[in-house]
mmCIF file of C-alpha atoms in Angstrom:
data_model
loop_
_atom_site.group_PDB
_atom_site.id
_atom_site.type_symbol
_atom_site.label_atom_id
_atom_site.label_comp_id
_atom_site.label_asym_id
_atom_site.label_seq_id
_atom_site.Cartn_x
_atom_site.Cartn_y
_atom_site.Cartn_z
ATOM 1 C CA MET A 1 68.601 -12.689 -51.978
ATOM 2 C CA PRO A 2 67.116 -11.975 -48.326
ATOM 3 C CA ARG A 3 64.726 -14.537 -47.313
ATOM 4 C CA PRO A 4 60.763 -14.358 -47.920
ATOM 5 C CA THR A 5 58.968 -13.397 -45.232
ATOM 6 C CA ALA A 6 56.274 -14.373 -43.082
ATOM 7 C CA ALA A 7 53.410 -13.204 -44.655
ATOM 8 C CA GLN A 8 55.342 -13.456 -48.510
ATOM 9 C CA LEU A 9 54.633 -17.241 -47.675
ATOM 10 C CA ALA A 10 51.478 -17.853 -46.298
ATOM 11 C CA TYR A 11 50.176 -15.114 -49.668
ATOM 12 C CA GLY A 12 51.836 -16.978 -52.214
ATOM 13 C CA SER A 13 50.778 -20.568 -50.938
ATOM 14 C CA CYS A 14 47.539 -19.474 -50.429
ATOM 15 C CA THR A 15 47.473 -18.051 -53.877
ATOM 16 C CA VAL A 16 48.992 -21.105 -55.211
ATOM 17 C CA ILE A 17 46.070 -23.118 -53.964
ATOM 18 C CA PHE A 18 43.070 -21.332 -54.224
ATOM 19 C CA SER A 19 44.473 -20.636 -57.958
ATOM 20 C CA THR A 20 44.917 -23.912 -59.101
ATOM 21 C CA LEU A 21 41.708 -25.129 -57.263
ATOM 22 C CA ALA A 22 39.569 -22.147 -59.281
ATOM 23 C CA MET A 23 41.063 -22.677 -62.917
ATOM 24 C CA LEU A 24 40.509 -27.085 -61.873
ATOM 25 C CA LEU A 25 37.455 -26.540 -61.777
ATOM 26 C CA LEU A 26 36.585 -23.850 -64.167
ATOM 27 C CA SER A 27 38.258 -25.439 -66.967
ATOM 28 C CA GLN A 28 37.340 -28.991 -66.096
ATOM 29 C CA THR A 29 40.274 -31.017 -67.322
ATOM 30 C CA SER A 30 41.217 -33.940 -67.313
ATOM 31 C CA SER A 31 44.304 -34.420 -69.494
ATOM 32 C CA GLY A 32 47.947 -34.255 -67.929
ATOM 33 C CA LEU A 33 48.866 -31.796 -70.105
ATOM 34 C CA GLY A 34 46.093 -29.400 -69.130
ATOM 35 C CA ILE A 35 46.529 -30.133 -65.017
ATOM 36 C CA ALA A 36 50.442 -29.346 -66.451
ATOM 37 C CA VAL A 37 49.290 -26.033 -67.819
ATOM 38 C CA ILE A 38 47.108 -24.913 -64.773
ATOM 39 C CA THR A 39 50.087 -26.217 -62.408
ATOM 40 C CA LEU A 40 52.852 -23.860 -63.500
ATOM 41 C CA SER A 41 50.448 -20.431 -64.036
ATOM 42 C CA ALA A 42 49.838 -20.930 -60.475
ATOM 43 C CA LEU A 43 52.825 -21.679 -59.572
ATOM 44 C CA ALA A 44 54.071 -18.509 -61.854
ATOM 45 C CA LEU A 45 51.173 -16.569 -60.277
ATOM 46 C CA GLY A 46 51.607 -17.436 -56.574
ATOM 47 C CA LEU A 47 55.438 -16.315 -56.804
ATOM 48 C CA LEU A 48 53.762 -13.112 -58.537
ATOM 49 C CA VAL A 49 51.827 -12.667 -55.081
ATOM 50 C CA ALA A 50 54.590 -13.627 -53.318
ATOM 51 C CA VAL A 51 57.521 -11.499 -54.621
ATOM 52 C CA THR A 52 54.817 -7.989 -55.065
ATOM 53 C CA VAL A 53 53.261 -8.517 -50.656
ATOM 54 C CA PRO A 54 54.343 -5.461 -49.371
ATOM 55 C CA LEU A 55 57.112 -5.492 -47.048
ATOM 56 C CA PRO A 56 57.489 -2.710 -44.336
ATOM 57 C CA LYS A 57 58.856 0.052 -44.138
ATOM 58 C CA ARG A 58 62.486 1.036 -42.971
ATOM 59 C CA VAL A 59 63.118 4.403 -41.229
ATOM 60 C CA ARG A 60 64.956 7.130 -43.008
ATOM 61 C CA SER A 61 67.392 9.138 -40.953
ATOM 62 C CA GLY A 62 65.788 12.255 -42.250
ATOM 63 C CA SER A 63 62.341 11.439 -41.436
ATOM 64 C CA LEU A 64 60.631 12.237 -38.250
ATOM 65 C CA ALA A 65 60.090 8.677 -36.442
ATOM 66 C CA ALA A 66 63.910 8.921 -36.804
ATOM 67 C CA VAL A 67 64.130 11.631 -33.824
ATOM 68 C CA PRO A 68 65.610 10.557 -30.503
ATOM 69 C CA ALA A 69 63.206 10.693 -27.311
ATOM 70 C CA PRO A 70 64.385 13.910 -25.573
ATOM 71 C CA ALA A 71 66.625 12.719 -22.216
ATOM 72 C CA PRO A 72 65.008 12.827 -19.187
ATOM 73 C CA ALA A 73 65.890 15.658 -16.839
ATOM 74 C CA PRO A 74 68.752 15.938 -14.199
ATOM 75 C CA VAL A 75 67.953 15.261 -11.044
ATOM 76 C CA GLN A 76 68.490 18.778 -9.950
ATOM 77 C CA GLU A 77 66.194 20.732 -12.184
ATOM 78 C CA ARG A 78 63.257 17.639 -11.174
ATOM 79 C CA VAL A 79 64.021 18.937 -7.698
ATOM 80 C CA SER A 80 63.358 22.200 -8.021
ATOM 81 C CA ALA A 81 60.473 21.787 -10.125
ATOM 82 C CA GLN A 82 59.016 19.901 -7.376
ATOM 83 C CA ARG A 83 59.700 22.384 -5.060
ATOM 84 C CA GLU A 84 58.030 25.158 -7.231
ATOM 85 C CA THR A 85 54.814 23.277 -7.524
ATOM 86 C CA ALA A 86 54.738 22.735 -3.720
ATOM 87 C CA SER A 87 55.294 26.643 -2.999
ATOM 88 C CA VAL A 88 52.540 27.492 -5.958
ATOM 89 C CA SER A 89 50.533 24.742 -3.714
ATOM 90 C CA ALA A 90 50.831 26.444 -0.254
ATOM 91 C CA SER A 91 50.670 29.745 -2.195
ATOM 92 C CA LEU A 92 47.113 29.052 -3.282
ATOM 93 C CA SER A 93 45.704 26.916 0.119
ATOM 94 C CA SER A 94 46.974 30.186 1.871
ATOM 95 C CA LEU A 95 44.948 32.822 -0.544
ATOM 96 C CA SER A 96 42.054 29.552 -0.530
ATOM 97 C CA SER A 97 41.972 30.123 3.896
ATOM 98 C CA VAL A 98 42.036 33.732 3.312
ATOM 99 C CA SER A 99 39.561 34.477 0.736
ATOM 100 C CA SER A 100 37.244 31.782 2.389
ATOM 101 C CA ALA A 101 37.679 33.868 6.043
ATOM 102 C CA SER A 102 36.813 37.082 4.168
ATOM 103 C CA VAL A 103 33.847 35.615 2.731
ATOM 104 C CA SER A 104 32.544 34.278 5.840
ATOM 105 C CA ALA A 105 32.755 38.159 7.570
ATOM 106 C CA VAL A 106 31.085 39.200 4.897
ATOM 107 C CA ARG A 107 28.395 37.110 5.673
ATOM 108 C CA GLU A 108 28.318 37.420 9.298
ATOM 109 C CA PRO A 109 26.521 40.070 10.493
ATOM 110 C CA ALA A 110 28.506 42.336 12.484
ATOM 111 C CA GLY A 111 27.665 42.768 16.421
ATOM 112 C CA PRO A 112 25.481 45.322 18.157
#
């Protein structure tokens, strides 16, 4: 039988304490037999609560959570991706300089 978790112990203990106090205050019994019955019923209720506390779910092998993370790309692929990014940014900067030059040429009036 597996050991109880901290949550099970806490819920069960709180249930025993609070249910014992509530039943003793509500019944207002002073006989030994009444106190014993209330104590045993509170222990049974605490055990029931501790056993029914939801446990953390285990990951099943067929679920999506069990899918391993993708492996990192090899170094060669990362270097080629960096080179492509650099060439694209260089092309964009050259295009922007050409377009700004053509815009300024259109805006400047032609000489006499």
